[in-house]
Amino acid sequence: MAEEVFKGTRGWFWKFNRRTGIHIFVRHGAVAISDTKAAENFIGDFKKLVNSECYLPQQVFNCDETGFFWKKMPMRTYITEEDDVLPGNKPMKDRLMLLFCVNASGDLKIKPLHDYHSETPRAFKKFKVQKSRVNVMWRSNNKVLVICELFTDWINEVFAP
């Protein structure tokens, strides 16, 4: 008896994944390198501190920064059968950083800190946008990172003026 050769098609693979619950999972950013055990320990310690000091949810704040590459092209894309490769282009790396802060009850959202490499972007000049009317604290630096100096300015000017 001849041995049957397995031919796994995309359809077969898709149905197999759906049937078995297998799916693609991509870890992003700091999640891939974070220490989950230390985070779990911190949650317990923090709850004890909040209870022992009698803090209200309105007095507990969480602050985090996020980056956004707003001109970055996707890593994968679809092309037609006629095209062998994508036309060459230099990858754009324009990014901005935002620092958000809110209290534990969610009723007080602090004005975000916005960090970008340009003090006044061309689009703002072209459309005559006034930065004072944009509801963020706008700062600029070449590295587009929320550095200590920017964070201190944000604390003194926005969070606790």
Coordinates of C-alpha atoms in Angstrom, one line a residue:
M1 CA 0.0 0.0 0.0
A2 CA 1.4 3.4 -1.0
E3 CA 2.0 6.0 1.7
E4 CA -0.3 9.0 1.3
V5 CA 1.5 12.4 1.0
F6 CA 0.0 15.1 3.2
K7 CA -0.8 18.4 1.4
G8 CA -1.8 21.1 3.9
T9 CA -3.5 24.0 2.1
R10 CA -4.1 27.4 3.5
G11 CA -7.8 26.6 3.9
W12 CA -7.0 23.4 5.8
F13 CA -4.5 25.3 8.0
W14 CA -7.1 28.1 8.7
K15 CA -9.8 25.6 9.6
F16 CA -7.4 23.6 11.8
N17 CA -6.4 26.8 13.7
R18 CA -10.1 27.8 14.1
R19 CA -11.0 24.2 15.3
T20 CA -8.2 24.0 17.8
G21 CA -8.2 27.6 19.0
I22 CA -4.7 28.3 17.8
H23 CA -4.1 31.9 16.8
I24 CA -1.2 34.4 16.2
F25 CA -0.2 36.3 19.2
V26 CA 2.2 39.2 19.0
R27 CA 3.7 40.8 22.2
H28 CA 4.2 44.5 21.9
G29 CA 6.6 46.9 23.6
A30 CA 7.5 46.5 27.2
V31 CA 5.0 43.6 27.7
A32 CA 7.6 41.2 26.1
I33 CA 10.2 42.0 28.7
S34 CA 8.2 42.9 31.8
D35 CA 8.5 41.0 35.1
T36 CA 5.0 39.8 35.7
K37 CA 5.8 38.3 39.2
A38 CA 7.1 41.6 40.4
A39 CA 4.0 43.4 39.0
E40 CA 1.8 41.0 40.9
N41 CA 3.7 41.6 44.1
F42 CA 3.5 45.3 43.6
I43 CA -0.3 45.2 43.2
G44 CA -0.6 43.5 46.6
D45 CA 1.8 45.9 48.3
F46 CA 0.1 48.9 46.7
K47 CA -3.4 47.8 47.9
K48 CA -2.0 47.5 51.4
L49 CA -0.4 51.0 51.2
V50 CA -3.7 52.6 49.9
N51 CA -5.7 50.9 52.7
S52 CA -3.3 51.7 55.5
E53 CA -3.0 55.4 54.5
C54 CA -6.8 55.7 53.8
Y55 CA -6.3 57.1 50.3
L56 CA -9.4 57.7 48.2
P57 CA -9.6 56.6 44.5
Q58 CA -9.6 60.4 43.7
Q59 CA -6.2 60.7 45.3
V60 CA -4.5 57.8 43.4
F61 CA -3.2 58.6 40.0
N62 CA -1.7 56.5 37.2
C63 CA 0.6 58.1 34.6
D64 CA 2.0 56.4 31.5
E65 CA 3.6 57.4 28.2
T66 CA 2.9 55.9 24.8
G67 CA 4.6 56.4 21.5
F68 CA 3.0 56.6 18.1
F69 CA 4.9 56.3 14.8
W70 CA 2.3 58.1 12.7
K71 CA 4.0 57.8 9.3
K72 CA 5.3 54.3 9.7
M73 CA 4.2 51.8 7.0
P74 CA 2.9 48.4 8.0
M75 CA 5.4 45.5 8.1
R76 CA 3.2 43.3 6.0
T77 CA 0.9 44.2 3.1
Y78 CA -0.9 42.6 0.1
I79 CA 0.4 43.0 -3.4
T80 CA -0.9 41.7 -6.7
E81 CA 0.5 38.6 -8.5
E82 CA 2.0 40.8 -11.2
D83 CA 4.1 42.7 -8.7
D84 CA 7.2 40.8 -7.4
V85 CA 8.3 43.5 -4.9
L86 CA 7.1 46.7 -3.5
P87 CA 8.5 49.9 -4.9
G88 CA 11.5 51.1 -2.8
N89 CA 11.0 53.9 -0.4
K90 CA 12.8 55.1 2.7
P91 CA 10.9 54.2 5.9
M92 CA 9.4 57.2 7.7
K93 CA 10.0 57.3 11.4
D94 CA 8.1 60.4 12.5
R95 CA 6.9 59.7 16.0
L96 CA 5.2 61.5 18.8
M97 CA 5.0 60.7 22.5
L98 CA 2.0 61.3 24.7
L99 CA 1.9 61.1 28.5
F100 CA -1.5 60.4 29.9
C101 CA -2.6 60.7 33.5
V102 CA -5.9 59.9 35.3
N103 CA -7.0 59.2 38.8
A104 CA -8.2 55.8 40.0
S105 CA -11.9 56.8 40.0
G106 CA -11.6 58.0 36.4
D107 CA -13.3 61.4 37.1
L108 CA -10.2 63.5 36.7
K109 CA -8.2 63.3 33.5
I110 CA -5.1 65.5 33.5
K111 CA -4.1 67.4 30.4
P112 CA -1.7 65.2 28.4
L113 CA 1.9 66.0 27.7
H114 CA 2.7 65.9 23.9
D115 CA 6.3 65.5 22.8
Y116 CA 7.2 65.9 19.1
H117 CA 10.5 66.8 17.4
S118 CA 9.2 70.0 15.9
E119 CA 8.1 73.0 18.0
T120 CA 5.5 74.0 15.3
P121 CA 4.7 71.4 12.7
R122 CA 4.3 72.5 9.1
A123 CA 0.6 71.4 9.1
F124 CA 0.0 73.8 12.0
K125 CA 1.6 76.6 10.1
K126 CA -0.3 75.8 6.9
F127 CA -3.7 75.6 8.5
K128 CA -3.0 78.3 11.1
V129 CA -3.6 76.0 14.1
Q130 CA -2.9 77.7 17.4
K131 CA -1.1 75.3 19.8
S132 CA -2.8 77.0 22.7
R133 CA -6.1 75.8 21.5
V134 CA -4.9 72.1 21.3
N135 CA -5.7 70.6 24.7
V136 CA -2.3 69.2 25.4
M137 CA 0.9 70.6 26.9
W138 CA 3.1 70.8 23.8
R139 CA 6.8 70.3 24.1
S140 CA 9.5 69.4 21.6
N141 CA 12.9 67.7 21.7
N142 CA 14.9 65.9 19.1
K143 CA 14.8 62.5 20.7
V144 CA 11.0 62.5 21.1
L145 CA 11.2 61.0 24.6
V146 CA 9.5 62.1 27.8
I147 CA 12.7 63.0 29.6
C148 CA 13.0 64.1 33.2
E149 CA 13.0 67.8 32.3
L150 CA 9.8 67.6 30.3
F151 CA 8.1 65.5 33.0
T152 CA 9.1 68.0 35.7
D153 CA 7.7 70.8 33.6
W154 CA 4.5 68.9 33.2
I155 CA 4.2 68.2 36.9
N156 CA 4.8 71.9 37.8
E157 CA 2.7 73.4 35.1
V158 CA -0.2 71.0 34.6
F159 CA -0.5 68.3 37.3
A160 CA 0.2 70.5 40.4
P161 CA 0.5 74.1 39.4

